[in-house]
C-alpha atoms as a printed R data frame, in Angstrom:
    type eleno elety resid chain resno       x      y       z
1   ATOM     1    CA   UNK     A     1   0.000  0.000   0.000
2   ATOM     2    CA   UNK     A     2   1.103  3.307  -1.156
3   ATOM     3    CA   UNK     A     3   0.721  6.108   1.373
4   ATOM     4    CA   UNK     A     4   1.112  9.959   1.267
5   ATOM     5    CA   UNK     A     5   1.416 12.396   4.338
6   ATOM     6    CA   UNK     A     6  -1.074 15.811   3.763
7   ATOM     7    CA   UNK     A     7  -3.187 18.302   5.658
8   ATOM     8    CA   UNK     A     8  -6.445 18.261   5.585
9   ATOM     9    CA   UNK     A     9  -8.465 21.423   4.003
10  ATOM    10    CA   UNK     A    10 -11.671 21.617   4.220
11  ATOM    11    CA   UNK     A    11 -14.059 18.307   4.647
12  ATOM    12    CA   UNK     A    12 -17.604 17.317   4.117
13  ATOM    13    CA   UNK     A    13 -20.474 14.247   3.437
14  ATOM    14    CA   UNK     A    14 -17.852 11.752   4.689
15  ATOM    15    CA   UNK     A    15 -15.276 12.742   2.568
16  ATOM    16    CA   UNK     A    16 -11.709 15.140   3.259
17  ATOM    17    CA   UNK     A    17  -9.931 17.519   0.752
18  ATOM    18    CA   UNK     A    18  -6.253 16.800   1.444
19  ATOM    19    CA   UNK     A    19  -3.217 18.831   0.317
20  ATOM    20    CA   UNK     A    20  -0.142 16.404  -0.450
21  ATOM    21    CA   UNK     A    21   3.622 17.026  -1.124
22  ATOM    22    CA   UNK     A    22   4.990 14.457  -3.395
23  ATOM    23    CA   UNK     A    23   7.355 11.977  -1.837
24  ATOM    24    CA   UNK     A    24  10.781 10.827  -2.443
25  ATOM    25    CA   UNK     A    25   9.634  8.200  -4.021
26  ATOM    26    CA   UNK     A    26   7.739 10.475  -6.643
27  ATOM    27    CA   UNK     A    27  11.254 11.981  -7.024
28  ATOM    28    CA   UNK     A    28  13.168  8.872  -8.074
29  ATOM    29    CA   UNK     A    29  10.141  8.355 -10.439
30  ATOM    30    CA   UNK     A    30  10.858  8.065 -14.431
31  ATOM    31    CA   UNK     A    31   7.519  9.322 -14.709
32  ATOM    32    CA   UNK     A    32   6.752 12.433 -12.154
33  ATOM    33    CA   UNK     A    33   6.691 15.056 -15.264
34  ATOM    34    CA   UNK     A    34   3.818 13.676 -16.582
35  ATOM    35    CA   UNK     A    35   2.131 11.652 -13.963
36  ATOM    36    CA   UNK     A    36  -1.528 12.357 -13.854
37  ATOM    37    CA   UNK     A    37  -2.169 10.373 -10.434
38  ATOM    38    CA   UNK     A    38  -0.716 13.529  -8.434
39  ATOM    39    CA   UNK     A    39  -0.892 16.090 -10.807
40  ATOM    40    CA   UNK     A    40   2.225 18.029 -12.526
41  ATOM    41    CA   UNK     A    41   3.207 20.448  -9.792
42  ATOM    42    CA   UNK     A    42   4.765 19.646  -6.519
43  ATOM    43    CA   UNK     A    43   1.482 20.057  -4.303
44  ATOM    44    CA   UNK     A    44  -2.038 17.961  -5.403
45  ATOM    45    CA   UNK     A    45  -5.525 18.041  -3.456
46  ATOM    46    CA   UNK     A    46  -6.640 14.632  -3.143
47  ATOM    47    CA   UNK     A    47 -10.210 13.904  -2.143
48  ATOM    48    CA   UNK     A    48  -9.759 11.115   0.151
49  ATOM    49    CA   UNK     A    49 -12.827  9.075   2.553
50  ATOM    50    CA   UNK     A    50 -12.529  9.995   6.140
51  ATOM    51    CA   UNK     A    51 -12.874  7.199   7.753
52  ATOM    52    CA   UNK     A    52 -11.287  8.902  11.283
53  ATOM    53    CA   UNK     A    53 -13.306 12.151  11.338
54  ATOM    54    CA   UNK     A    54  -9.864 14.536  10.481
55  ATOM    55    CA   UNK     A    55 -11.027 17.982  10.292
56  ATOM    56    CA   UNK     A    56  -9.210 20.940   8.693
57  ATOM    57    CA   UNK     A    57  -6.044 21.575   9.459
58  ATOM    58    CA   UNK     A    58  -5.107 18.081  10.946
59  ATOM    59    CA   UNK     A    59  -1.988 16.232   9.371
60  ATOM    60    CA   UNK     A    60  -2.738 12.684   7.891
61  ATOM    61    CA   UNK     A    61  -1.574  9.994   6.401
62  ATOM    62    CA   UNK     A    62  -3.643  8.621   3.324
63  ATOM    63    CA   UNK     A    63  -3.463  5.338   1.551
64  ATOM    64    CA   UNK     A    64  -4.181  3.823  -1.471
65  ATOM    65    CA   UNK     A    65  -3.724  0.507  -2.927
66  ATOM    66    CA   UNK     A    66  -0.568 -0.112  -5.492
67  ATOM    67    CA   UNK     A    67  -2.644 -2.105  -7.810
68  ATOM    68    CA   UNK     A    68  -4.809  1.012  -8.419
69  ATOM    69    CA   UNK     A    69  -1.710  2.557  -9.292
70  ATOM    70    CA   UNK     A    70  -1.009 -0.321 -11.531
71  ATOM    71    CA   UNK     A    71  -4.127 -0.124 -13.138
72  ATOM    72    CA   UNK     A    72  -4.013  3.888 -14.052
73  ATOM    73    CA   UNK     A    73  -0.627  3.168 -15.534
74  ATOM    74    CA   UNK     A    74  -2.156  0.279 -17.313
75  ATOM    75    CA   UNK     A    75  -4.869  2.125 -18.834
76  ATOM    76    CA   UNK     A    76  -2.843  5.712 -19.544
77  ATOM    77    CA   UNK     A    77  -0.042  3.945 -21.407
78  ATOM    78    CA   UNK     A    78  -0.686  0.081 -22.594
79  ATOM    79    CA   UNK     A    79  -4.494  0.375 -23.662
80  ATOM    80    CA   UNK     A    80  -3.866  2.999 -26.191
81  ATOM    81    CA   UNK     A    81  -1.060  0.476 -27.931
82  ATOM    82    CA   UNK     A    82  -2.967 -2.601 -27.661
83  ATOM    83    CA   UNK     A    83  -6.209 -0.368 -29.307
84  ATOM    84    CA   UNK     A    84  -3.613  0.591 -32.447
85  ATOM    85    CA   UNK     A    85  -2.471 -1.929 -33.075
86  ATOM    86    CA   UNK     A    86  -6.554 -3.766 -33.364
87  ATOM    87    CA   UNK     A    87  -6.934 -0.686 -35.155
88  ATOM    88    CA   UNK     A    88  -4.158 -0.946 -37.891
89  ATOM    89    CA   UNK     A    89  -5.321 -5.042 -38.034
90  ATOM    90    CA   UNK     A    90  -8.944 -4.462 -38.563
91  ATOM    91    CA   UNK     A    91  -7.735 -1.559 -41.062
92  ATOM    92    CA   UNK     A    92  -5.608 -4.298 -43.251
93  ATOM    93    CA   UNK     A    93  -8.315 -6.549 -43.233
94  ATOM    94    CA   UNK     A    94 -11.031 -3.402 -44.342
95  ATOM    95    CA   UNK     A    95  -8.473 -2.817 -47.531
96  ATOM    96    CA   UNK     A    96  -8.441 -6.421 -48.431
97  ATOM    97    CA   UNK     A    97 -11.959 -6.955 -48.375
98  ATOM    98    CA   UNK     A    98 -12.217 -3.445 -50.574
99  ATOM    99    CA   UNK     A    99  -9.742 -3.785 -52.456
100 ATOM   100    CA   UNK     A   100  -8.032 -0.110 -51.017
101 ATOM   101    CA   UNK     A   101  -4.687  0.701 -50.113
102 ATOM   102    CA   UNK     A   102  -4.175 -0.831 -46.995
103 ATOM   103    CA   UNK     A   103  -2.515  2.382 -45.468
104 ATOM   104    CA   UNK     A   104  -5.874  4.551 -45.983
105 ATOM   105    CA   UNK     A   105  -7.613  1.944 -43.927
106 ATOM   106    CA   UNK     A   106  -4.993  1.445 -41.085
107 ATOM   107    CA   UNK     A   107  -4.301  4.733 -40.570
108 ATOM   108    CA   UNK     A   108  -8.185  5.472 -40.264
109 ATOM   109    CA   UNK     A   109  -8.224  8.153 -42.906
């Protein structure tokens, strides 16, 4: 399990706005430029369940599983490949049937 130290800012319906600082471990990240789990800059707001009744200004730790991080990655960087490549497939197999250049079909022009 992941977890992230923040303060809370404001709360409400079961739920608490918290203000992280990425970690070190954020830092030795390939990815930190363009990671859209914590946002670009140095400081995100997370919306986070309060579970302990925190109220503003109260320093907590936050959690989250690493297989939801998994999964994010999964869908931001693998799902677009695996969906080109179907794409450029089904594309051949349009220009065959239709006797059309096969690069009109595959690149979806």
């Amino acid at each position: 399990m992941a977890k992230e130290e923040g303060i809370v800012l404001r709360t409400g319906a079961g739920t608490a706005w918290v203000k992280t600082t990425k970690s070190d471990a954020c830092d030795s990240c390939e990815a930190k430029d363009a990671c859209s789990m914590l946002g670009g800059g140095k400081d995100s707001e997370i919306e986070a369940i309060n579970k302990i009744g925190a109220e503003a200004d109260d320093m907590v730790v936050i959690g989250f599983e690493s297989s939801s991080l998994f999964k994010a990655s999964f869908l931001l960087y693998i799902l677009p490949i695996v969906f080109m490549i179907a794409g450029a497939l089904t594309g051949q197999k349009f220009s065959l049937k239709y006797g059309v250049d096969e690069t009109l079909f595959s690149a979806g022009a």
